Coordinates of C-alpha atoms in Angstrom, one line a residue:
L25 CA 101.3 85.1 83.1
A26 CA 101.7 88.2 85.3
F27 CA 100.1 86.2 88.2
Y28 CA 103.0 83.7 88.0
A29 CA 105.7 86.3 87.5
Y30 CA 105.3 88.6 90.6
A31 CA 103.1 89.1 93.6
I32 CA 102.1 92.7 92.8
P33 CA 99.9 91.8 89.7
R34 CA 98.0 89.3 91.9
F35 CA 96.6 92.2 93.7
F36 CA 96.5 94.8 90.9
I37 CA 94.9 92.8 88.1
P38 CA 91.8 91.6 90.0
T39 CA 91.1 95.0 91.6
F40 CA 91.7 96.9 88.3
F41 CA 89.4 94.3 86.6
V42 CA 86.6 94.9 89.1
G43 CA 86.9 98.6 88.5
V44 CA 86.6 98.1 84.7
L45 CA 83.5 95.9 85.2
F46 CA 81.9 98.6 87.3
V47 CA 82.6 101.4 84.9
R48 CA 81.5 99.4 81.9
R49 CA 78.6 97.6 83.6
D50 CA 76.5 98.4 80.5
L51 CA 78.8 96.1 78.4
V52 CA 78.8 93.5 81.2
R53 CA 75.0 93.1 80.9
A54 CA 75.2 93.1 77.1
R55 CA 78.0 90.5 76.9
L56 CA 77.6 88.5 80.0
N57 CA 78.2 85.1 78.3
D58 CA 81.5 86.2 76.8
L59 CA 82.5 87.5 80.2
L60 CA 81.7 84.3 82.0
L61 CA 83.6 82.3 79.4
A62 CA 86.7 84.5 79.8
L63 CA 86.5 84.0 83.6
V64 CA 86.3 80.3 83.2
V65 CA 89.4 80.2 81.0
F66 CA 91.2 82.6 83.4
A67 CA 90.3 80.3 86.4
V68 CA 91.7 77.2 84.6
L69 CA 94.9 79.0 83.8
L70 CA 95.3 80.0 87.4
A71 CA 94.5 76.6 88.9
P72 CA 98.2 75.6 89.5
L73 CA 98.9 78.8 91.3
A74 CA 95.7 78.5 93.3
S75 CA 96.5 75.0 94.3
T76 CA 99.9 76.2 95.7
Y77 CA 98.1 78.8 97.9
V78 CA 95.7 76.1 99.1
T79 CA 98.1 73.3 99.7
M80 CA 101.2 75.3 100.8
P81 CA 99.9 78.6 102.1
E82 CA 103.0 79.3 104.3
A83 CA 105.3 78.9 101.3
A84 CA 103.1 80.9 99.0
N85 CA 102.9 83.8 101.4
A86 CA 106.4 83.6 102.8
R87 CA 107.8 86.6 100.9
F88 CA 104.8 88.9 101.7
K89 CA 105.1 88.1 105.4
L90 CA 108.7 89.2 105.3
V91 CA 108.0 92.6 103.8
S92 CA 104.4 93.2 104.9
I93 CA 103.3 96.2 107.0
F94 CA 101.2 93.9 109.0
T95 CA 103.9 92.8 111.4
E96 CA 104.5 93.3 115.1
D97 CA 107.7 95.2 114.4
V98 CA 105.8 97.8 112.3
L99 CA 103.1 98.0 115.0
M100 CA 105.7 98.7 117.7
W101 CA 107.5 101.3 115.6
Q102 CA 104.2 103.1 114.8
R103 CA 103.1 103.0 118.4
S104 CA 106.4 104.7 119.5
R105 CA 106.0 107.2 116.7
Y106 CA 102.5 108.2 117.7
S107 CA 102.8 107.7 121.4
D108 CA 102.3 111.5 122.1
A109 CA 99.0 111.3 120.1
G110 CA 97.8 108.4 122.2
I111 CA 97.1 106.2 119.1
E112 CA 97.0 102.5 120.1
S113 CA 94.6 100.9 117.7
P114 CA 96.4 98.4 115.5
T115 CA 94.0 99.1 112.6
L116 CA 94.6 102.8 112.7
L117 CA 98.4 102.4 113.0
Y118 CA 98.5 100.0 110.0
A119 CA 96.3 102.5 108.1
L120 CA 98.7 105.3 108.9
Q121 CA 101.6 103.3 107.7
F122 CA 99.8 102.5 104.5
V123 CA 98.9 106.2 103.8
Q124 CA 102.5 107.2 104.5
N125 CA 103.8 104.6 102.0
Y126 CA 101.2 105.6 99.4
L127 CA 102.1 109.2 99.6
A128 CA 105.8 108.4 99.4
H129 CA 105.2 107.0 95.9
L130 CA 103.6 110.4 94.9
H131 CA 106.5 112.5 96.2
P132 CA 108.2 114.7 93.6
D133 CA 111.7 113.4 94.7
F134 CA 110.6 109.9 93.6
L135 CA 108.6 110.8 90.6
L136 CA 110.6 113.7 89.1
L137 CA 113.9 114.3 90.7
R138 CA 115.9 111.3 92.0
G139 CA 113.8 108.2 91.7
D140 CA 114.2 105.0 93.8
T141 CA 116.6 104.8 96.8
Q142 CA 118.0 101.6 95.3
V143 CA 120.9 102.4 92.9
R144 CA 120.1 99.3 90.9
Y145 CA 116.8 100.9 89.9
T146 CA 117.7 104.5 89.3
T147 CA 120.5 106.7 88.1
R148 CA 119.6 109.2 90.9
V149 CA 119.8 112.1 88.5
V150 CA 116.3 111.6 87.0
G151 CA 113.1 110.5 88.7
K152 CA 110.8 107.8 87.5
L153 CA 109.5 110.4 85.0
H154 CA 111.2 113.1 83.1
L155 CA 110.1 116.6 84.1
F156 CA 108.3 117.0 80.8
E157 CA 106.5 113.7 81.3
G158 CA 105.3 114.9 84.7
L159 CA 103.8 118.0 83.0
L160 CA 102.1 115.9 80.4
L161 CA 100.8 113.5 83.0
L162 CA 99.3 116.3 85.0
A163 CA 97.7 117.8 82.0
G164 CA 96.2 114.4 81.1
I165 CA 94.9 113.8 84.6
V166 CA 93.2 117.3 84.7
H167 CA 91.6 116.7 81.3
M168 CA 90.3 113.2 82.2
A169 CA 89.0 114.4 85.6
R170 CA 86.9 117.0 83.7
E171 CA 85.7 114.9 80.9
R172 CA 85.1 111.7 82.9
R173 CA 84.5 109.5 79.9
P174 CA 84.5 105.7 80.7
V175 CA 88.0 105.2 79.3
H176 CA 89.2 108.2 81.3
I177 CA 87.8 106.8 84.5
I178 CA 89.4 103.4 83.8
L179 CA 92.8 104.9 83.3
L180 CA 92.6 107.1 86.4
W181 CA 91.5 104.1 88.4
G182 CA 94.6 102.3 87.2
L183 CA 96.8 105.2 88.3
L184 CA 95.2 105.3 91.7
L185 CA 95.7 101.5 92.2
V186 CA 99.4 101.5 91.2
P187 CA 100.9 102.3 94.6
V188 CA 98.5 100.3 96.6
A189 CA 100.2 96.9 96.6
A190 CA 103.6 98.4 97.1
S191 CA 102.2 100.4 100.0
L192 CA 101.3 97.2 101.8
T193 CA 105.1 96.5 102.1
I194 CA 107.6 98.1 104.5
D195 CA 111.0 97.7 102.8
R196 CA 112.5 100.1 100.3
I197 CA 109.6 102.6 100.1
P198 CA 109.0 104.1 97.6
N199 CA 109.7 101.1 95.4
S200 CA 109.9 101.4 91.6
I201 CA 109.9 97.6 90.9
R202 CA 106.6 97.1 92.8
T203 CA 105.0 100.0 90.8
T204 CA 106.1 98.9 87.3
V205 CA 102.4 98.2 86.5
A206 CA 102.1 102.0 86.2
L207 CA 103.9 102.1 82.9
P208 CA 101.0 101.7 80.4
F209 CA 98.7 104.0 82.4
V210 CA 101.4 106.7 82.7
Q211 CA 102.1 106.5 79.0
L212 CA 98.5 106.7 77.9
V213 CA 97.5 109.5 80.3
A214 CA 100.6 111.5 79.3
A215 CA 99.7 110.9 75.6
V216 CA 96.2 112.4 76.4
G217 CA 97.9 115.3 78.1
W218 CA 100.0 116.0 75.0
T219 CA 96.9 116.2 72.9
R220 CA 95.5 118.9 75.2
L221 CA 98.8 120.7 75.8
E222 CA 100.2 120.7 72.2
P223 CA 97.6 123.2 70.8
V224 CA 98.2 125.6 73.7
L225 CA 102.0 125.4 73.3
R226 CA 101.7 125.9 69.5
D227 CA 99.4 129.0 70.0
I228 CA 101.8 130.7 72.3
G229 CA 104.9 129.7 70.3
L230 CA 106.4 127.4 72.8
K231 CA 105.9 124.0 71.1
L232 CA 109.4 123.8 69.6
P233 CA 111.2 125.0 72.7
F234 CA 109.2 122.5 74.7
L235 CA 110.2 119.7 72.3
A236 CA 113.9 120.9 72.3
V237 CA 114.1 120.9 76.1
S238 CA 112.4 117.5 76.3
C239 CA 115.0 116.1 73.8
M240 CA 117.8 117.6 75.9
L241 CA 116.5 116.0 79.1
V242 CA 116.3 112.6 77.4
G243 CA 119.7 113.0 75.8
Y244 CA 121.3 113.9 79.2
Y245 CA 119.7 110.9 80.8
L246 CA 120.8 108.5 78.1
G247 CA 124.4 109.9 78.2
Y248 CA 124.5 109.5 82.0
Y249 CA 123.0 106.0 81.9
F250 CA 125.3 104.6 79.3
M251 CA 128.6 106.4 80.2
V252 CA 128.5 107.5 83.9
Y253 CA 126.2 105.1 85.6
P254 CA 128.0 101.9 84.6
A255 CA 131.3 103.3 86.0
D256 CA 129.9 104.0 89.4
P257 CA 131.4 101.4 91.8
N258 CA 128.3 101.6 94.1
V259 CA 126.1 100.6 91.1
N260 CA 128.4 97.8 90.1
Y261 CA 128.5 96.5 93.7
Y262 CA 124.7 96.2 93.9
W263 CA 124.6 94.7 90.4
D264 CA 127.1 92.1 91.5
T265 CA 129.4 93.1 88.6
G266 CA 132.1 90.4 88.2
W267 CA 129.9 87.4 88.8
G268 CA 128.8 87.2 85.2
E269 CA 132.5 86.9 84.1
V270 CA 133.2 84.4 86.8
R271 CA 130.3 82.3 85.6
D272 CA 131.5 82.4 82.0
Y273 CA 135.0 81.4 83.0
L274 CA 133.8 78.5 85.1
H275 CA 131.5 77.4 82.3
D276 CA 134.4 77.3 79.9
E277 CA 136.5 75.4 82.4
K278 CA 133.8 72.9 83.5
G279 CA 135.1 69.4 83.8
S280 CA 138.8 70.6 83.7
W281 CA 139.0 70.5 87.5
D282 CA 138.1 68.1 90.2
E283 CA 137.2 70.9 92.6
V284 CA 136.6 74.7 92.6
R285 CA 137.0 76.4 95.9
I286 CA 135.0 79.6 96.3
P287 CA 135.9 81.9 99.3
D288 CA 133.3 83.0 101.7
N289 CA 134.6 86.6 101.9
I290 CA 132.8 87.7 98.7
R291 CA 129.4 89.4 99.0
R292 CA 126.6 86.8 98.4
T293 CA 128.9 83.9 98.1
D294 CA 126.1 81.7 99.5
K295 CA 124.1 82.6 96.4
F296 CA 126.9 81.8 94.0
L297 CA 126.2 78.1 93.5
Q298 CA 122.4 78.6 93.6
F299 CA 122.3 81.2 90.8
W300 CA 125.3 82.2 88.8
T301 CA 126.6 78.8 87.9
A302 CA 123.4 76.8 88.2
R303 CA 122.5 76.5 84.5
D304 CA 121.2 73.1 85.4
P305 CA 119.0 73.2 88.6
V306 CA 120.3 69.8 89.6
M307 CA 123.7 71.4 90.3
T308 CA 122.2 73.4 93.2
Q309 CA 121.5 70.1 94.9
R310 CA 124.5 68.1 94.0
K311 CA 126.9 71.1 94.1
S312 CA 128.7 69.7 91.1
W313 CA 128.7 70.5 87.5
E314 CA 130.2 68.3 84.7
G315 CA 132.2 66.4 87.2
T316 CA 133.6 69.4 89.0
A317 CA 132.7 69.9 92.7
Y318 CA 132.1 73.4 93.9
R319 CA 132.8 74.2 97.5
I320 CA 132.5 77.3 99.6
T321 CA 135.5 77.5 102.0
S322 CA 137.3 79.9 104.1
P323 CA 139.6 82.3 102.1
C324 CA 143.0 81.2 100.8
T325 CA 142.9 77.5 101.7
Y326 CA 145.8 76.9 99.4
R327 CA 148.0 78.2 102.3
Q328 CA 146.9 75.2 104.4
D329 CA 147.1 72.5 101.8
G330 CA 150.0 73.9 99.7
G331 CA 147.9 74.1 96.5
R332 CA 146.5 70.7 95.6
S333 CA 146.6 69.4 92.1
G334 CA 143.3 69.4 90.2
V335 CA 141.9 72.2 92.4
L336 CA 141.0 75.7 91.1
Y337 CA 141.2 78.2 93.9
M338 CA 139.2 81.4 93.7
V339 CA 140.7 84.2 95.8
Y340 CA 139.1 87.5 96.5
L341 CA 141.5 90.3 97.1
Q342 CA 140.8 93.8 98.4
G343 CA 143.2 95.4 95.9
W344 CA 145.5 93.3 93.7
Q345 CA 148.4 92.9 96.1
P346 CA 147.5 90.0 98.5
D347 CA 148.4 90.2 102.2
E348 CA 150.8 87.7 103.7
A349 CA 147.9 85.3 104.7
C350 CA 146.9 84.9 101.1
R351 CA 150.3 84.9 99.3
F352 CA 150.4 82.3 96.5
D353 CA 153.6 83.1 94.5
D354 CA 155.8 81.2 97.0
L355 CA 153.7 78.0 96.3
G356 CA 154.2 78.0 92.6
L357 CA 150.6 78.9 91.9
V358 CA 149.9 81.1 88.9
V359 CA 146.9 83.4 88.1
R360 CA 144.9 81.7 85.3
K361 CA 142.2 84.4 85.2
N362 CA 141.7 87.8 86.8
V363 CA 138.2 89.2 87.2
P364 CA 137.7 92.8 88.2
F365 CA 135.1 93.4 91.0
P366 CA 134.2 97.0 92.0
S367 CA 135.5 96.5 95.6
G368 CA 138.5 94.3 94.8
Q369 CA 139.9 91.7 92.4
T370 CA 139.1 88.0 92.0
A371 CA 141.8 85.7 90.8
F372 CA 141.7 82.0 89.9
L373 CA 144.8 80.1 90.8

């Protein structure tokens, strides 16, 4: 299922699987028939996805081409960056970009301090790991590197692979969404680290202080996440706060209006019909829902037509008081619903 959900697992799972087969090649020889049967089932399940890549390669790879490091723009930027060093080889320049991206995912600012640059994916007060998790992870890595048991090598192989696919892209680096496959490996390695660190902390009398500080860090994060983070207007802006309430209102009002006019001065208005109100995918094509037509128009068209009967006008206001170009009180229109957006107000007239 992960293959169908996102592009990153399409790289991560096969490469991780090859590593597992190499490490446990003794089991591969002993249970070759079972392995072949599993691969056949896997191939059958992936047949629809594979057919898409064969019959529609452009569509299947469209997203990767947009964000890939293997573009002319990236090549030109890298050439200008390393012009003094005289590096011209495309292969070497792409490799340098990949290494930079990979190392960015290992930076303490991303892992431990502030996290992703996208406010939708981080609170910016804690990294992708708590500080105590970073310590446990380091202890686990050191222990596994020394022991080098097969299961340890497999877990370390998974950790090494995590940033690879994300490092082949150019936008929003480091990227927490494209590295979510790290979660089970980080948890397991950190758990191993705790088994090694706990006796040491207990012997020197620091186990309880360590646990207390860890709980304080988690408590601080949870408090910030549930109380401060939701009130941040920048966060709400990127989460499109307001659209959900708009959707629910239009769902309740469906069929009550001949037409709903949506202004084009709201961020991502072009996605409104395609996502927020499209409970039935057919609506995206017909631009209608239960007999109601949805149209994206210029703002405040009620000023031109005087406010037509059977039309629900959506007006986006920077602040509650409308300017003269969007006045509606003199037309006899009333506000039926007011939806708060982080950068303004939306009213249905």
